[in-house]
Short mmCIF file of C-alpha atoms in Angstrom, two decimals:
data_model
loop_
_atom_site.label_atom_id
_atom_site.label_comp_id
_atom_site.label_asym_id
_atom_site.label_seq_id
_atom_site.Cartn_x
_atom_site.Cartn_y
_atom_site.Cartn_z
CA MET A 1 -0.15 -0.20 -0.46
CA LEU A 2 1.16 3.81 -0.92
CA LEU A 3 0.21 6.17 1.90
CA TYR A 4 0.26 9.98 0.31
CA ASP A 5 2.06 11.62 3.64
CA ASN A 6 3.40 14.43 5.67
CA PRO A 7 5.81 13.91 8.52
CA ILE A 8 4.45 16.68 10.16
CA SER A 9 0.48 16.03 9.75
CA GLY A 10 -1.22 14.52 12.65
CA ASN A 11 -3.90 13.66 10.10
CA CYS A 12 -1.30 11.37 8.36
CA TYR A 13 0.03 10.03 12.08
CA LYS A 14 -3.23 9.08 12.99
CA VAL A 15 -2.94 6.56 10.03
CA ARG A 16 0.63 5.79 10.67
CA LEU A 17 -0.08 5.20 14.21
CA LEU A 18 -2.84 2.73 13.60
CA PHE A 19 -0.22 1.12 11.11
CA ALA A 20 2.32 0.67 13.31
CA LEU A 21 -0.09 -0.96 16.20
CA LEU A 22 -1.23 -3.32 13.99
CA GLY A 23 2.14 -4.43 12.29
CA ILE A 24 0.67 -3.40 9.01
CA GLU A 25 3.52 -2.47 6.39
CA TYR A 26 2.87 0.56 3.96
CA GLU A 27 5.49 2.95 1.86
CA ARG A 28 5.12 6.72 2.36
CA ARG A 29 5.37 9.34 -0.04
CA GLU A 30 5.59 13.12 0.96
CA VAL A 31 3.23 15.28 -0.31
CA ASP A 32 3.98 19.28 1.10
CA VAL A 33 1.73 20.54 3.29
CA VAL A 34 3.06 24.22 2.43
CA ASP A 35 3.11 24.68 -1.25
CA ARG A 36 -0.40 22.93 -2.36
CA SER A 37 0.14 23.56 -5.92
CA ASP A 38 0.60 20.57 -7.15
CA ARG A 39 -2.32 18.95 -5.28
CA ALA A 40 -5.00 18.44 -7.89
CA GLU A 41 -1.92 16.94 -9.95
CA VAL A 42 -1.03 14.25 -7.39
CA LEU A 43 -4.15 13.69 -5.52
CA GLY A 44 -6.82 14.92 -7.93
CA ASP A 45 -8.08 11.13 -9.10
CA LEU A 46 -7.57 9.56 -5.66
CA ASN A 47 -9.08 11.99 -3.21
CA PRO A 48 -11.97 14.43 -3.66
CA GLY A 49 -10.64 16.50 -0.60
CA LEU A 50 -7.02 16.89 -2.19
CA ARG A 51 -5.97 16.19 1.86
CA VAL A 52 -3.36 14.42 2.98
CA PRO A 53 -3.88 11.53 4.35
CA THR A 54 -4.59 9.52 1.04
CA LEU A 55 -4.05 6.09 0.89
CA VAL A 56 -4.08 3.75 -2.44
CA LEU A 57 -4.76 -0.07 -1.13
CA ASP A 58 -3.15 -2.80 -2.33
CA ASP A 59 -5.40 -3.44 -5.39
CA GLY A 60 -4.82 0.06 -7.01
CA ARG A 61 -8.25 1.29 -4.83
CA PRO A 62 -8.24 4.85 -2.85
CA LEU A 63 -9.01 5.64 0.35
CA ALA A 64 -9.19 9.17 2.11
CA GLU A 65 -9.94 11.02 5.45
CA SER A 66 -7.66 10.03 8.10
CA ASP A 67 -10.43 8.90 10.12
CA ALA A 68 -12.64 6.80 7.35
CA ILE A 69 -9.12 4.93 7.00
CA LEU A 70 -8.61 4.61 10.69
CA VAL A 71 -12.57 2.59 10.68
CA TYR A 72 -11.59 0.98 7.66
CA PHE A 73 -8.42 -0.97 9.05
CA ALA A 74 -9.38 -0.88 12.43
CA GLU A 75 -13.00 -3.73 11.49
CA GLY A 76 -12.25 -6.89 12.98
CA THR A 77 -9.45 -5.39 15.72
CA GLU A 78 -9.70 -4.49 19.14
CA TYR A 79 -9.39 -0.47 17.54
CA LEU A 80 -12.81 -0.39 16.86
CA PRO A 81 -15.57 -1.93 19.28
CA ALA A 82 -18.29 -4.63 18.10
CA ASP A 83 -20.96 -3.39 19.93
CA ARG A 84 -22.81 -1.17 17.60
CA TYR A 85 -23.63 1.22 20.55
CA ALA A 86 -19.93 1.69 21.33
CA ARG A 87 -18.83 1.70 17.68
CA ALA A 88 -21.37 4.68 17.13
CA GLN A 89 -19.62 6.78 20.23
CA ALA A 90 -16.43 6.17 18.50
CA LEU A 91 -17.55 7.47 15.85
CA GLN A 92 -19.12 10.27 17.29
CA TRP A 93 -15.88 11.19 18.60
CA MET A 94 -14.18 11.23 15.53
CA PHE A 95 -16.39 13.21 13.98
CA PHE A 96 -15.78 15.63 17.06
CA GLU A 97 -12.29 15.43 16.41
CA GLN A 98 -12.58 16.93 12.62
CA TYR A 99 -15.17 19.24 13.28
CA SER A 100 -14.41 20.86 17.01
CA HIS A 101 -11.05 19.84 17.60
CA GLU A 102 -8.99 19.26 14.51
CA PRO A 103 -9.49 22.52 12.97
CA ASN A 104 -8.98 24.97 16.25
CA ILE A 105 -5.77 22.74 17.63
CA ALA A 106 -3.88 21.72 14.38
CA VAL A 107 -4.10 24.97 12.68
CA PRO A 108 -2.49 26.99 15.29
CA ARG A 109 0.38 24.38 15.01
CA PHE A 110 0.76 24.70 11.48
CA TRP A 111 0.74 28.64 11.85
CA ALA A 112 3.77 27.73 13.95
CA GLU A 113 5.33 25.29 12.19
CA ALA A 114 4.99 27.26 8.76
CA GLY A 115 5.93 30.78 10.45
CA ILE A 116 2.71 32.35 9.01
CA GLU A 117 1.35 35.45 11.10
CA ALA A 118 -2.10 35.01 11.67
CA ASP A 119 -5.03 37.39 11.92
CA PRO A 120 -5.21 38.13 15.88
CA ARG A 121 -8.76 38.03 15.61
CA GLU A 122 -9.17 34.59 13.65
CA ALA A 123 -5.79 33.42 16.19
CA ALA A 124 -8.16 34.10 19.22
CA ALA A 125 -11.05 32.27 17.76
CA LYS A 126 -8.89 29.28 17.25
CA LEU A 127 -7.50 29.09 21.08
CA GLU A 128 -10.97 29.40 22.23
CA GLY A 129 -12.42 26.76 20.00
CA GLY A 130 -9.68 24.61 20.96
CA TYR A 131 -9.81 24.98 24.73
CA ARG A 132 -13.50 24.04 24.37
CA ALA A 133 -12.51 21.02 22.93
CA LEU A 134 -9.85 20.42 25.18
CA GLU A 135 -12.22 20.92 28.09
CA ALA A 136 -14.85 18.68 26.78
CA MET A 137 -12.03 15.86 26.52
CA GLU A 138 -11.11 16.43 29.76
CA ARG A 139 -14.52 16.67 31.53
CA HIS A 140 -14.88 13.21 29.64
CA LEU A 141 -11.77 11.51 30.50
CA ARG A 142 -11.96 11.85 34.56
CA GLY A 143 -12.87 8.80 35.74
CA ARG A 144 -12.25 6.99 32.38
CA GLU A 145 -9.26 5.34 30.73
CA PHE A 146 -10.07 5.86 27.11
CA PHE A 147 -12.51 7.34 24.82
CA VAL A 148 -15.10 4.52 24.83
CA GLY A 149 -15.00 1.36 26.63
CA ASP A 150 -12.29 -0.61 28.22
CA GLY A 151 -9.46 -0.34 25.71
CA ALA A 152 -8.02 2.42 22.96
CA THR A 153 -10.14 2.63 19.91
CA VAL A 154 -9.72 4.34 16.54
CA ALA A 155 -11.60 7.55 18.72
CA ASP A 156 -8.62 7.49 20.99
CA LEU A 157 -6.28 7.40 17.84
CA ALA A 158 -7.84 10.28 15.94
CA LEU A 159 -7.78 12.35 19.04
CA TYR A 160 -4.08 11.37 20.19
CA ALA A 161 -2.96 12.91 16.98
CA TYR A 162 -2.98 16.95 17.64
CA THR A 163 -3.76 16.71 20.99
CA HIS A 164 -0.18 15.26 21.93
CA VAL A 165 1.56 18.16 20.39
CA ALA A 166 -1.22 21.22 20.76
CA HIS A 167 1.09 22.88 23.05
CA GLU A 168 3.42 23.59 19.71
CA GLY A 169 0.18 25.63 18.83
CA GLY A 170 0.45 27.69 21.54
CA PHE A 171 -2.04 25.59 23.77
CA GLU A 172 -1.65 25.32 27.77
CA MET A 173 -1.64 21.78 28.53
CA GLY A 174 -0.68 21.55 31.92
CA ARG A 175 -4.25 22.41 32.86
CA PHE A 176 -5.54 18.88 31.67
CA ALA A 177 -4.59 16.34 33.90
CA ALA A 178 -6.97 13.62 32.61
CA ILE A 179 -5.55 14.21 29.22
CA GLY A 180 -2.19 14.39 30.68
CA ALA A 181 -2.97 10.83 31.72
CA TRP A 182 -4.65 9.62 28.90
CA LEU A 183 -1.86 10.88 26.44
CA GLU A 184 0.43 8.64 28.92
CA ARG A 185 -1.74 5.60 28.31
CA ILE A 186 -1.75 6.14 24.33
CA ARG A 187 1.98 6.47 24.60
CA ALA A 188 2.58 3.20 26.22
CA LEU A 189 0.13 0.98 24.06
CA PRO A 190 2.47 -2.03 22.21
CA GLY A 191 3.67 -1.01 18.80
CA TYR A 192 2.98 3.08 19.39
CA VAL A 193 5.45 5.31 17.28
CA SER A 194 5.86 8.79 17.70
CA ILE A 195 4.96 11.41 15.48
CA THR A 196 8.50 12.09 13.92
CA ALA A 197 9.09 7.86 13.51
CA MET B 1 -36.36 8.42 21.00
CA LEU B 2 -35.93 12.30 21.69
CA LEU B 3 -33.78 14.61 19.28
CA TYR B 4 -33.18 17.62 20.04
CA ASP B 5 -33.66 19.50 17.12
CA ASN B 6 -33.77 22.90 15.50
CA PRO B 7 -35.98 23.35 12.26
CA ILE B 8 -33.31 25.29 10.40
CA SER B 9 -30.26 22.47 11.32
CA GLY B 10 -29.17 20.89 7.72
CA ASN B 11 -27.05 18.63 10.54
CA CYS B 12 -30.96 17.94 12.37
CA TYR B 13 -32.53 17.27 9.02
CA LYS B 14 -29.96 14.74 8.36
CA VAL B 15 -31.79 12.44 11.04
CA ARG B 16 -34.91 13.71 10.18
CA LEU B 17 -34.78 12.69 6.52
CA LEU B 18 -33.20 9.13 7.61
CA PHE B 19 -35.92 8.69 10.24
CA ALA B 20 -38.63 9.78 7.65
CA LEU B 21 -36.65 7.24 5.28
CA LEU B 22 -36.43 4.37 7.77
CA GLY B 23 -40.11 4.98 9.12
CA ILE B 24 -38.75 5.83 12.48
CA GLU B 25 -40.60 7.38 15.04
CA TYR B 26 -39.32 10.04 17.20
CA GLU B 27 -40.28 13.19 19.62
CA ARG B 28 -38.43 16.43 18.93
CA ARG B 29 -37.43 18.92 21.33
CA GLU B 30 -36.27 22.32 19.72
CA VAL B 31 -32.67 23.89 20.92
CA ASP B 32 -31.99 27.81 19.98
CA VAL B 33 -29.26 27.91 17.54
CA VAL B 34 -28.98 31.49 17.71
CA ASP B 35 -29.12 32.19 21.96
CA ARG B 36 -26.44 29.37 22.65
CA SER B 37 -26.77 30.42 26.47
CA ASP B 38 -28.46 27.53 27.70
CA ARG B 39 -26.21 24.78 25.65
CA ALA B 40 -24.43 23.57 28.83
CA GLU B 41 -27.34 23.09 30.82
CA VAL B 42 -29.99 21.82 28.56
CA LEU B 43 -27.07 19.41 26.20
CA GLY B 44 -24.09 19.50 29.07
CA ASP B 45 -24.45 15.70 29.89
CA LEU B 46 -25.62 13.87 26.96
CA ASN B 47 -23.21 15.61 24.36
CA PRO B 48 -19.60 17.07 24.86
CA GLY B 49 -19.82 18.95 21.47
CA LEU B 50 -23.09 20.87 23.08
CA ARG B 51 -24.64 21.12 19.48
CA VAL B 52 -27.72 19.56 18.11
CA PRO B 53 -28.34 17.46 16.71
CA THR B 54 -28.33 14.99 19.69
CA LEU B 55 -30.25 11.90 20.26
CA VAL B 56 -31.61 10.46 23.48
CA LEU B 57 -32.39 6.35 22.76
CA ASP B 58 -35.11 4.91 24.47
CA ASP B 59 -33.28 3.41 26.66
CA GLY B 60 -31.74 7.03 28.03
CA ARG B 61 -28.25 6.70 26.35
CA PRO B 62 -27.26 9.27 24.06
CA LEU B 63 -25.65 9.66 20.73
CA ALA B 64 -24.09 12.68 18.97
CA GLU B 65 -22.63 13.98 16.15
CA SER B 66 -25.51 14.08 12.74
CA ASP B 67 -23.02 11.91 10.50
CA ALA B 68 -22.40 8.89 13.75
CA ILE B 69 -26.03 9.04 14.17
CA LEU B 70 -26.60 8.50 10.61
CA VAL B 71 -24.36 5.86 10.42
CA TYR B 72 -25.56 3.94 14.02
CA PHE B 73 -29.39 4.14 12.33
CA ALA B 74 -28.42 2.83 9.03
CA GLU B 75 -26.43 -0.34 10.04
CA GLY B 76 -28.02 -3.17 8.73
CA THR B 77 -30.65 -0.90 5.84
CA GLU B 78 -30.07 -0.49 2.32
CA TYR B 79 -28.65 3.05 3.28
CA LEU B 80 -25.34 2.01 4.96
CA PRO B 81 -23.27 -0.03 2.30
CA ALA B 82 -22.70 -4.10 3.45
CA ASP B 83 -19.62 -4.18 1.80
CA ARG B 84 -16.44 -2.82 4.02
CA TYR B 85 -14.48 -0.74 1.42
CA ALA B 86 -18.03 0.94 0.20
CA ARG B 87 -18.86 1.82 3.24
CA ALA B 88 -15.59 3.43 4.19
CA GLN B 89 -15.95 5.31 1.40
CA ALA B 90 -19.34 6.44 2.66
CA LEU B 91 -17.80 7.48 5.64
CA GLN B 92 -14.96 9.40 3.71
CA TRP B 93 -17.52 11.54 1.95
CA MET B 94 -19.14 12.12 5.69
CA PHE B 95 -16.00 13.36 6.74
CA PHE B 96 -15.14 15.58 3.49
CA GLU B 97 -18.60 16.67 4.96
CA GLN B 98 -18.18 17.76 8.21
CA TYR B 99 -14.67 19.32 7.54
CA SER B 100 -14.30 20.70 4.02
CA HIS B 101 -18.38 20.97 3.26
CA GLU B 102 -20.19 21.92 6.40
CA PRO B 103 -18.30 24.84 7.73
CA ASN B 104 -18.02 26.65 4.44
CA ILE B 105 -21.63 25.79 3.17
CA ALA B 106 -23.64 25.94 6.45
CA VAL B 107 -22.16 29.20 7.95
CA PRO B 108 -22.72 31.95 5.16
CA ARG B 109 -26.63 30.40 5.11
CA PHE B 110 -26.56 30.55 8.99
CA TRP B 111 -25.12 34.44 8.95
CA ALA B 112 -28.17 35.02 6.65
CA GLU B 113 -30.86 33.35 8.16
CA ALA B 114 -29.92 35.26 11.54
CA GLY B 115 -29.14 38.57 10.00
CA ILE B 116 -25.36 38.01 11.08
CA GLU B 117 -22.78 40.91 9.25
CA ALA B 118 -20.11 38.62 8.39
CA ASP B 119 -16.24 39.70 8.09
CA PRO B 120 -15.66 40.14 4.56
CA ARG B 121 -12.59 38.55 4.82
CA GLU B 122 -14.32 35.09 6.22
CA ALA B 123 -17.49 35.47 3.88
CA ALA B 124 -14.52 35.41 0.97
CA ALA B 125 -12.19 32.48 2.29
CA LYS B 126 -15.83 30.28 3.33
CA LEU B 127 -17.30 30.97 -0.29
CA GLU B 128 -13.95 30.08 -1.74
CA GLY B 129 -13.51 27.02 0.72
CA GLY B 130 -17.81 26.02 -0.20
CA TYR B 131 -16.98 26.02 -4.40
CA ARG B 132 -14.39 23.59 -3.48
CA ALA B 133 -16.51 21.74 -2.06
CA LEU B 134 -19.25 21.80 -4.03
CA GLU B 135 -16.81 21.46 -7.64
CA ALA B 136 -15.18 18.16 -5.83
CA MET B 137 -18.69 16.81 -5.53
CA GLU B 138 -20.10 17.64 -8.68
CA ARG B 139 -16.67 16.04 -10.70
CA HIS B 140 -17.62 12.59 -8.74
CA LEU B 141 -21.10 12.93 -9.53
CA ARG B 142 -20.40 12.94 -13.67
CA GLY B 143 -21.59 9.87 -14.37
CA ARG B 144 -22.70 8.48 -11.10
CA GLU B 145 -26.23 8.50 -9.83
CA PHE B 146 -25.07 8.33 -6.08
CA PHE B 147 -21.94 9.08 -3.96
CA VAL B 148 -21.16 5.31 -3.34
CA GLY B 149 -22.68 2.65 -4.99
CA ASP B 150 -25.82 2.17 -6.78
CA GLY B 151 -28.27 3.45 -4.36
CA ALA B 152 -28.66 6.32 -2.26
CA THR B 153 -26.61 5.91 1.53
CA VAL B 154 -25.82 8.15 4.13
CA ALA B 155 -22.99 9.95 2.54
CA ASP B 156 -25.83 11.03 0.36
CA LEU B 157 -28.16 12.50 3.09
CA ALA B 158 -25.10 13.78 5.14
CA LEU B 159 -24.35 15.91 1.87
CA TYR B 160 -27.70 16.56 0.43
CA ALA B 161 -28.38 18.73 3.73
CA TYR B 162 -26.74 21.55 3.10
CA THR B 163 -26.27 21.29 -0.45
CA HIS B 164 -30.13 21.36 -0.74
CA VAL B 165 -30.30 24.59 0.69
CA ALA B 166 -26.58 26.24 -0.43
CA HIS B 167 -28.58 28.98 -2.40
CA GLU B 168 -29.52 30.65 0.73
CA GLY B 169 -26.67 31.17 1.66
CA GLY B 170 -25.07 32.69 -1.36
CA PHE B 171 -24.07 29.87 -3.54
CA GLU B 172 -24.89 29.71 -7.01
CA MET B 173 -26.07 25.93 -7.84
CA GLY B 174 -26.91 26.72 -11.61
CA ARG B 175 -23.64 26.00 -12.62
CA PHE B 176 -23.42 22.53 -10.79
CA ALA B 177 -25.80 20.36 -13.33
CA ALA B 178 -24.77 17.05 -11.88
CA ILE B 179 -25.06 18.01 -8.21
CA GLY B 180 -29.04 19.61 -9.41
CA ALA B 181 -30.01 16.07 -10.88
CA TRP B 182 -28.40 14.15 -8.07
CA LEU B 183 -30.40 16.74 -5.58
CA GLU B 184 -33.66 15.73 -7.55
CA ARG B 185 -32.91 12.03 -7.18
CA ILE B 186 -32.86 12.42 -3.00
CA ARG B 187 -35.69 14.21 -3.08
CA ALA B 188 -37.96 10.83 -5.23
CA LEU B 189 -36.74 8.84 -2.80
CA PRO B 190 -39.81 6.91 -0.75
CA GLY B 191 -40.73 8.58 2.15
CA TYR B 192 -38.34 11.52 1.70
CA VAL B 193 -39.60 14.38 4.13
CA SER B 194 -38.65 18.50 3.44
CA ILE B 195 -36.34 20.13 5.63
CA THR B 196 -39.20 22.24 6.96
CA ALA B 197 -41.78 19.23 7.23
#
């Protein structure tokens, strides 16, 4: 399989992390996340969203959107709950991640990485939205080990990707004790790889 | 079942539409989408995202995020593909919808409905992102009847909700012929209800 990938993208890291946990082999091809001028040429026939990660399966069929890729490969493993309601809860957290979490938490980190001077009003809105998402996670994790059920699922991997580097975008993570303990639990999963691996 | 709902929210409409198509009965309780001051009180224990739709199942368990609710109820019906890859493609389009489509297409409509004067730079960015999402849909629908496979799935319902009212946010839909034909196919589904029903 071929993963169109970028080493600093948390969305790409989600897929690399699940593949490492499941021992799935694949090839990586780097796509630029700053200069996007070749996106349509490289990804146009594979992914309508022109985003990374984009995956090409062994038989040539493409699959896109990080969280959809996670679900596809987690099916039949411990990382996707067998119970219908628990599976829906995992999806709930993944949609939360893509709607309420990633746009607020990934973007300030990207600005910092790429040296982009953000509009102050936009930056403040991202911080506010990001803290709101982190507070929702913190409340949910109090008294829980993982987001859904008793073990790590795709919901945890999806949320881990940008949460564990949120400080790089200026979020003060010291105030989130339950999140901090949960991050440690993810890091302790057998087969775990870091975002820089 | 109890649906925390709002009549103008396309995200809520997705759930009402699937329930109508499947003949599922439920109760509606309206939540304000402009004055959000009571959100934590009303939805705090049910939905970490504090968004509508939020559903309370017959047994009292909550479920949130429109597209997760769709998947939960579509399981075992024609609206969720039985094939693993097709199911992942449906999820791919639903994550595309929540990340690339809804934030750009729903928000200008909301501004118009609520009489909010948007920042011109932000409004321009929404229009640009919205047209990009619509163009991706248009390309995909050329030569196809539905987004995934041969029949309507949750991917179509998710994308239909805000696409069919995109003009209310200022999007000129006349240029999207394949989308226009697809909107008609959704309207022709047995059991279809309109967003104002």
